[in-house]
PDB file of C-alpha atoms in Angstrom:
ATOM      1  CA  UNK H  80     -38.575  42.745 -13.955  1.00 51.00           C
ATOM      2  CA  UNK H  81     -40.457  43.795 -17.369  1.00 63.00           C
ATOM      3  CA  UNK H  82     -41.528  41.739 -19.885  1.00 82.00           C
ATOM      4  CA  UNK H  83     -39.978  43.483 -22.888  1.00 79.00           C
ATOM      5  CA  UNK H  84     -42.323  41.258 -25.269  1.00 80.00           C
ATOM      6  CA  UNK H  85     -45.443  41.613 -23.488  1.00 83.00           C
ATOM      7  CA  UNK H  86     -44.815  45.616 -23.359  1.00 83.00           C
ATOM      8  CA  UNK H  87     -43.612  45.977 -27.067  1.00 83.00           C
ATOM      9  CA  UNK H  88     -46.545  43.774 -27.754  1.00 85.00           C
ATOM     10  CA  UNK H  89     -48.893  46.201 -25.768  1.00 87.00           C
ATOM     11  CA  UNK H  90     -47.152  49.207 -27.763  1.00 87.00           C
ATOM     12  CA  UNK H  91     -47.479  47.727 -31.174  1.00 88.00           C
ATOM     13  CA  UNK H  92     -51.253  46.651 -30.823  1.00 89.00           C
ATOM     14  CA  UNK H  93     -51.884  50.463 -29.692  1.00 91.00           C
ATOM     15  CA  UNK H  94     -50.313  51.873 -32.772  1.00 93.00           C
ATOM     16  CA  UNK H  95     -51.721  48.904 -35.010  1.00 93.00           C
ATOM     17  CA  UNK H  96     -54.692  50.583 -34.224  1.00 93.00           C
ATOM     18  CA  UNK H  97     -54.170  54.077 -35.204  1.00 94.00           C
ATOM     19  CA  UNK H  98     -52.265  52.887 -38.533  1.00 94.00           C
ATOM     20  CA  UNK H  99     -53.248  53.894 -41.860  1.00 94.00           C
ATOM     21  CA  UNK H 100     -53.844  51.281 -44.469  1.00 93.00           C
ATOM     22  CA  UNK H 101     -50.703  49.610 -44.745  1.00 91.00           C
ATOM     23  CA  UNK H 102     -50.453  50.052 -48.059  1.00 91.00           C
ATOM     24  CA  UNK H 103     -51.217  52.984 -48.234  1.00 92.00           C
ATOM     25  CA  UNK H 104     -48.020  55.103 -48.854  1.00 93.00           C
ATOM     26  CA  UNK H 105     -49.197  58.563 -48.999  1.00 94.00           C
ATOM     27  CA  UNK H 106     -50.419  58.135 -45.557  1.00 95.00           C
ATOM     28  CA  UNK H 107     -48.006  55.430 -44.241  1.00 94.00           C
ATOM     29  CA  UNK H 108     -45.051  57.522 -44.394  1.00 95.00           C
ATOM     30  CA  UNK H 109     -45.828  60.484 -42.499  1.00 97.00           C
ATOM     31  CA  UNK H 110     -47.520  57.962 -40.053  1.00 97.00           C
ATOM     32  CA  UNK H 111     -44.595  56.214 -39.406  1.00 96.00           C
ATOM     33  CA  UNK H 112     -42.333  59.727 -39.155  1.00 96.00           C
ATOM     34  CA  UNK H 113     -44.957  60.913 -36.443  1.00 96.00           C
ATOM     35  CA  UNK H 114     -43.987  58.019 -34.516  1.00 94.00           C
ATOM     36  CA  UNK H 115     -40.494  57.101 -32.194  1.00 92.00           C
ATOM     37  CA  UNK H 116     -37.568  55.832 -34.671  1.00 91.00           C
ATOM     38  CA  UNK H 117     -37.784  52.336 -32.845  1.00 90.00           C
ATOM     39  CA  UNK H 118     -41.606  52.381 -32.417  1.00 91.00           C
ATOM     40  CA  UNK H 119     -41.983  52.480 -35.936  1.00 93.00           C
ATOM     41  CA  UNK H 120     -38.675  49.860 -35.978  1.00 90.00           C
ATOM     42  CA  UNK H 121     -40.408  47.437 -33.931  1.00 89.00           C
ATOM     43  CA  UNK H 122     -44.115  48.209 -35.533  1.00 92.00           C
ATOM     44  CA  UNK H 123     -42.584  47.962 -39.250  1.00 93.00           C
ATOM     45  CA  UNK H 124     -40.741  44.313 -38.767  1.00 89.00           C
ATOM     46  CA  UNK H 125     -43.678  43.009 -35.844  1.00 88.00           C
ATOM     47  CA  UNK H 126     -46.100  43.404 -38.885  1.00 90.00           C
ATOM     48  CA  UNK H 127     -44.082  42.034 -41.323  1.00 88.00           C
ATOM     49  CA  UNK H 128     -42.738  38.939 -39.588  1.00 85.00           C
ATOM     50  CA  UNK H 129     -46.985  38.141 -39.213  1.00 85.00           C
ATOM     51  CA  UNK H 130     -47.142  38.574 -42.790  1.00 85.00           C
ATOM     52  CA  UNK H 131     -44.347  36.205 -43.342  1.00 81.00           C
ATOM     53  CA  UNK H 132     -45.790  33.920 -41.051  1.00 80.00           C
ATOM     54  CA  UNK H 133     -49.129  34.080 -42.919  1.00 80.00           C
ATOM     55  CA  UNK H 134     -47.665  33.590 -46.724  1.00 77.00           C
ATOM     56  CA  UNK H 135     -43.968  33.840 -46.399  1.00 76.00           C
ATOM     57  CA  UNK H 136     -41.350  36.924 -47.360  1.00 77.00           C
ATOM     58  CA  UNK H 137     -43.024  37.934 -50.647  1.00 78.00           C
ATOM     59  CA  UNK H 138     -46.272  38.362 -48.762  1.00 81.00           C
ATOM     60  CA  UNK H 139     -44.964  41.108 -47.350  1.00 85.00           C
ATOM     61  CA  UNK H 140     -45.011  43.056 -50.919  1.00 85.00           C
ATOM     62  CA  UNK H 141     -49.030  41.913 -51.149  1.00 85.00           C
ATOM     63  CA  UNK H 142     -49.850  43.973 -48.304  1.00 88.00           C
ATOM     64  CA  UNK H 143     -47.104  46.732 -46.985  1.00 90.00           C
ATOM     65  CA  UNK H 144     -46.311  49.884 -48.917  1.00 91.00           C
ATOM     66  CA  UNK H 145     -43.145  51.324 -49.762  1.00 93.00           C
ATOM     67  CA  UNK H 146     -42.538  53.112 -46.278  1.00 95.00           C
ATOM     68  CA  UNK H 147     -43.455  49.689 -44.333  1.00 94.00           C
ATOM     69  CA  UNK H 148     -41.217  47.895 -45.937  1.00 94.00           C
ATOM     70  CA  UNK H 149     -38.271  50.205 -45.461  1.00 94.00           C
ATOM     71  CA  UNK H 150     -39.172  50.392 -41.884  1.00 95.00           C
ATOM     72  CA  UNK H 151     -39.395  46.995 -41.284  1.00 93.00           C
ATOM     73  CA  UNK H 152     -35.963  46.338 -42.951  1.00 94.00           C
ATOM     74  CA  UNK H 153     -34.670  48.853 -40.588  1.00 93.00           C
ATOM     75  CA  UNK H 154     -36.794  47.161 -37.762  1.00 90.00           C
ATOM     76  CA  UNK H 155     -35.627  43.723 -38.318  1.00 88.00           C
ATOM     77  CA  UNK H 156     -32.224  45.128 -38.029  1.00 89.00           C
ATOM     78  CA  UNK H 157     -32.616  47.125 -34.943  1.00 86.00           C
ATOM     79  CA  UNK H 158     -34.515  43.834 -33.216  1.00 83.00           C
ATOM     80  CA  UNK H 159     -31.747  41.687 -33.604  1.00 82.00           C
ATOM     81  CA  UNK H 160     -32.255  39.588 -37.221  1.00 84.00           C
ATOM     82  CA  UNK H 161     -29.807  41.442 -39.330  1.00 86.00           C
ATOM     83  CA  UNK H 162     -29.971  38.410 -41.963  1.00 84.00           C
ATOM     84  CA  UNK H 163     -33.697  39.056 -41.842  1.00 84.00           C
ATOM     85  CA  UNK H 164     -33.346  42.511 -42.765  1.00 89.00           C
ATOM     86  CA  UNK H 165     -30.507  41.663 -45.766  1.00 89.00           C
ATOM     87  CA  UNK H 166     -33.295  39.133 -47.371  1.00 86.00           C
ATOM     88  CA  UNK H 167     -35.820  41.438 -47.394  1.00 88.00           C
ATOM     89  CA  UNK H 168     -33.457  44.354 -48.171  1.00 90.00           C
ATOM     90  CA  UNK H 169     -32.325  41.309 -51.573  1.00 86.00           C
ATOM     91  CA  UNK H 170     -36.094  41.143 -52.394  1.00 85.00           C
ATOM     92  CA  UNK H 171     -36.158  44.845 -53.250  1.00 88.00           C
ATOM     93  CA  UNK H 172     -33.907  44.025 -55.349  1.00 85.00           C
ATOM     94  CA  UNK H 173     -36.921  42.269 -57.885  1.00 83.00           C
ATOM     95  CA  UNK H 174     -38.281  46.037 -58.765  1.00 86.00           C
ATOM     96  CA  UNK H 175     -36.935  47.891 -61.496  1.00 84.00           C
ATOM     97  CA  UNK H 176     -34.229  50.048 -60.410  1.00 86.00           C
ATOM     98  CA  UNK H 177     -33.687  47.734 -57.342  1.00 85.00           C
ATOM     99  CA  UNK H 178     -36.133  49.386 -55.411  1.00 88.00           C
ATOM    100  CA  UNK H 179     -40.181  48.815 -54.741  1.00 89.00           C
ATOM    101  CA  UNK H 180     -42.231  51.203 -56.251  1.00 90.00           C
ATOM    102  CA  UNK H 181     -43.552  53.732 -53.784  1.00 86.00           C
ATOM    103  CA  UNK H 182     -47.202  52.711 -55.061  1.00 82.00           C
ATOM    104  CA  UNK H 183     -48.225  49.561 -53.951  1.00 81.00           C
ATOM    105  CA  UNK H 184     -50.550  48.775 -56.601  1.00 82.00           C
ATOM    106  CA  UNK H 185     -47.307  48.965 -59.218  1.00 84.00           C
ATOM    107  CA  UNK H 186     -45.370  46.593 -57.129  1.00 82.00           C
ATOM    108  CA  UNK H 187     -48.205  44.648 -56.382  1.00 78.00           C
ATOM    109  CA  UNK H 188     -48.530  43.820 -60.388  1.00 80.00           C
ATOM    110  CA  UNK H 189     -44.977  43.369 -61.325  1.00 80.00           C
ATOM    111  CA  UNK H 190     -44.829  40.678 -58.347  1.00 75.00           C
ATOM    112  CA  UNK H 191     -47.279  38.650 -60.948  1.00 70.00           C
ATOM    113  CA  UNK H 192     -44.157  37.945 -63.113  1.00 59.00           C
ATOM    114  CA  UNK H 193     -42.675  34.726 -61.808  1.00 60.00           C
ATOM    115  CA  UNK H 194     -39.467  35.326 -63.459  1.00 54.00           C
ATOM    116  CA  UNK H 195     -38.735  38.454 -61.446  1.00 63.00           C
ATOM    117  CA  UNK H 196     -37.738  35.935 -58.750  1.00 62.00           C
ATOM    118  CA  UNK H 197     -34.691  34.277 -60.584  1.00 61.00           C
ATOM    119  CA  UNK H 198     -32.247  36.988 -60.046  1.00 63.00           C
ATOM    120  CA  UNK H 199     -32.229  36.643 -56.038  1.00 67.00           C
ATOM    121  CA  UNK H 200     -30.306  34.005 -54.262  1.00 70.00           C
ATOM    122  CA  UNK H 201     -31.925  31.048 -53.544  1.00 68.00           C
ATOM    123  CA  UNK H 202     -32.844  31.262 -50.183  1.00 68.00           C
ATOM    124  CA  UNK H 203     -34.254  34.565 -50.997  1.00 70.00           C
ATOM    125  CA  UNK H 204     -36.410  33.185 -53.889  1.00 61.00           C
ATOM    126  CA  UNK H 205     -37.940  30.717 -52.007  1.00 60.00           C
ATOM    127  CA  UNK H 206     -39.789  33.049 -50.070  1.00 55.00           C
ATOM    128  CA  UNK H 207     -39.004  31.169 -46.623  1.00 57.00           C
ATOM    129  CA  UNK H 208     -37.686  33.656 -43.958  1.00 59.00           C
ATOM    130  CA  UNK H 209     -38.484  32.090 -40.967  1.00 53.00           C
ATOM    131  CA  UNK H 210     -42.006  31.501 -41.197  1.00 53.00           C
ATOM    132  CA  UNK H 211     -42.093  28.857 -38.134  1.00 51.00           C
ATOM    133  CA  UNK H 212     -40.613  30.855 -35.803  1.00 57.00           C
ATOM    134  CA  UNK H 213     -42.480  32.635 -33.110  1.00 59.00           C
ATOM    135  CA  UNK H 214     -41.684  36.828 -32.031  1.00 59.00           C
ATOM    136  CA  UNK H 215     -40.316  35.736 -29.042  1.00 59.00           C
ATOM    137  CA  UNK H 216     -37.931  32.851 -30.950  1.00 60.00           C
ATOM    138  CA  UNK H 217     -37.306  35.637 -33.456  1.00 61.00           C
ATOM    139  CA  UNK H 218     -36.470  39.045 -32.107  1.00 71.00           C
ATOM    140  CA  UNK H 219     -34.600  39.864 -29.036  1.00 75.00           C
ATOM    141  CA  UNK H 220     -36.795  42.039 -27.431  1.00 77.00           C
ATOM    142  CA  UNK H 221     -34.769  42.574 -24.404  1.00 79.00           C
ATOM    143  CA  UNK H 222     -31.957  43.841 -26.004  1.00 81.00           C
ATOM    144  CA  UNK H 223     -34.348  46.184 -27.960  1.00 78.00           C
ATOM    145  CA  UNK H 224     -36.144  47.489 -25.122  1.00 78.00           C
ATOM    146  CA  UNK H 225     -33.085  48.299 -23.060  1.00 82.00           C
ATOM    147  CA  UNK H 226     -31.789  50.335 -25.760  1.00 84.00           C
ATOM    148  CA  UNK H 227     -34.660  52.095 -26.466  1.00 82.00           C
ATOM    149  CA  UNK H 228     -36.667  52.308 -23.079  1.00 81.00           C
ATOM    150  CA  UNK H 229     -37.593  55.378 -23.540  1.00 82.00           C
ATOM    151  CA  UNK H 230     -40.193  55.234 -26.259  1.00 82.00           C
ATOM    152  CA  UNK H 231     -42.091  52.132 -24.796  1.00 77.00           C
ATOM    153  CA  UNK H 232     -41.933  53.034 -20.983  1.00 69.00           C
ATOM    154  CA  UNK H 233     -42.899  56.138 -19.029  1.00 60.00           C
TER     155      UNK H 233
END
């Protein structure tokens, strides 16, 4: 039997290192099109989950670009954490217009207003998305793989 976390893992770290900067939109987005739909799923919310580990949900803004975080709210969805992808789908919500500028620097500066935060729900506001929990814990890879064997196994 395959691992399906040891071969997305295997996948992801290959296409970590061909990535752009990630925030980097201009290059990010055509990036991510040149890749499978649920490579750049699983890529997209693999990344971001780290970054949430590292300094919870709004970390995510700090260091992802427009396209990255729309992929990864797609990718959280396609891995199995729907209510992962609805709080980071909310925290758009913070950006003018309800939607993160496409350059990062922009969003990156109105994130410095602390009071941009009190219009999400709580849970949401606090940041915490499920920083303890480990890939494996988090994402059903299984699931993921058998549905989309094709773009991680020849």
């Amino acid at each position: 039997s395959l691992n399906a976390e040891r071969i997305l893992s295997e996948v992801i770290c290959n296409i970590d290192a061909d990535s752009p900067p990630w925030v980097d939109a201009d290059e990010m987005r055509p990036f991510l099109e040149s890749l499978h739909p649920a490579q750049a799923a699983a890529y997209s919310a693999w990344m971001a989950h780290s970054f949430v580990v590292v300094g919870g949900l709004f970390h995510i803004f700090e260091v992802c670009s427009k396209p990255m975080v729309e992929a990864a709210i797609r990718g959280y969805a396609e891995l199995g954490e729907p209510k992962a992808s609805a709080m980071l789908k909310e925290a758009c919500l913070i950006f003018p217009d309800g939607e993160m500028p496409e350059d990062h620097g922009e969003a990156y500066e109105y994130l410095g207003d602390d009071g941009n935060w009190s219009a999400l729900s709580p849970e949401v506001s606090s940041g915490q998305m499920n920083q303890s929990r480990s890939y494996e814990d988090f994402f059903d890879f299984d699931t993921f793989l058998s549905k989309h064997r094709d773009a991680f196994v020849r």
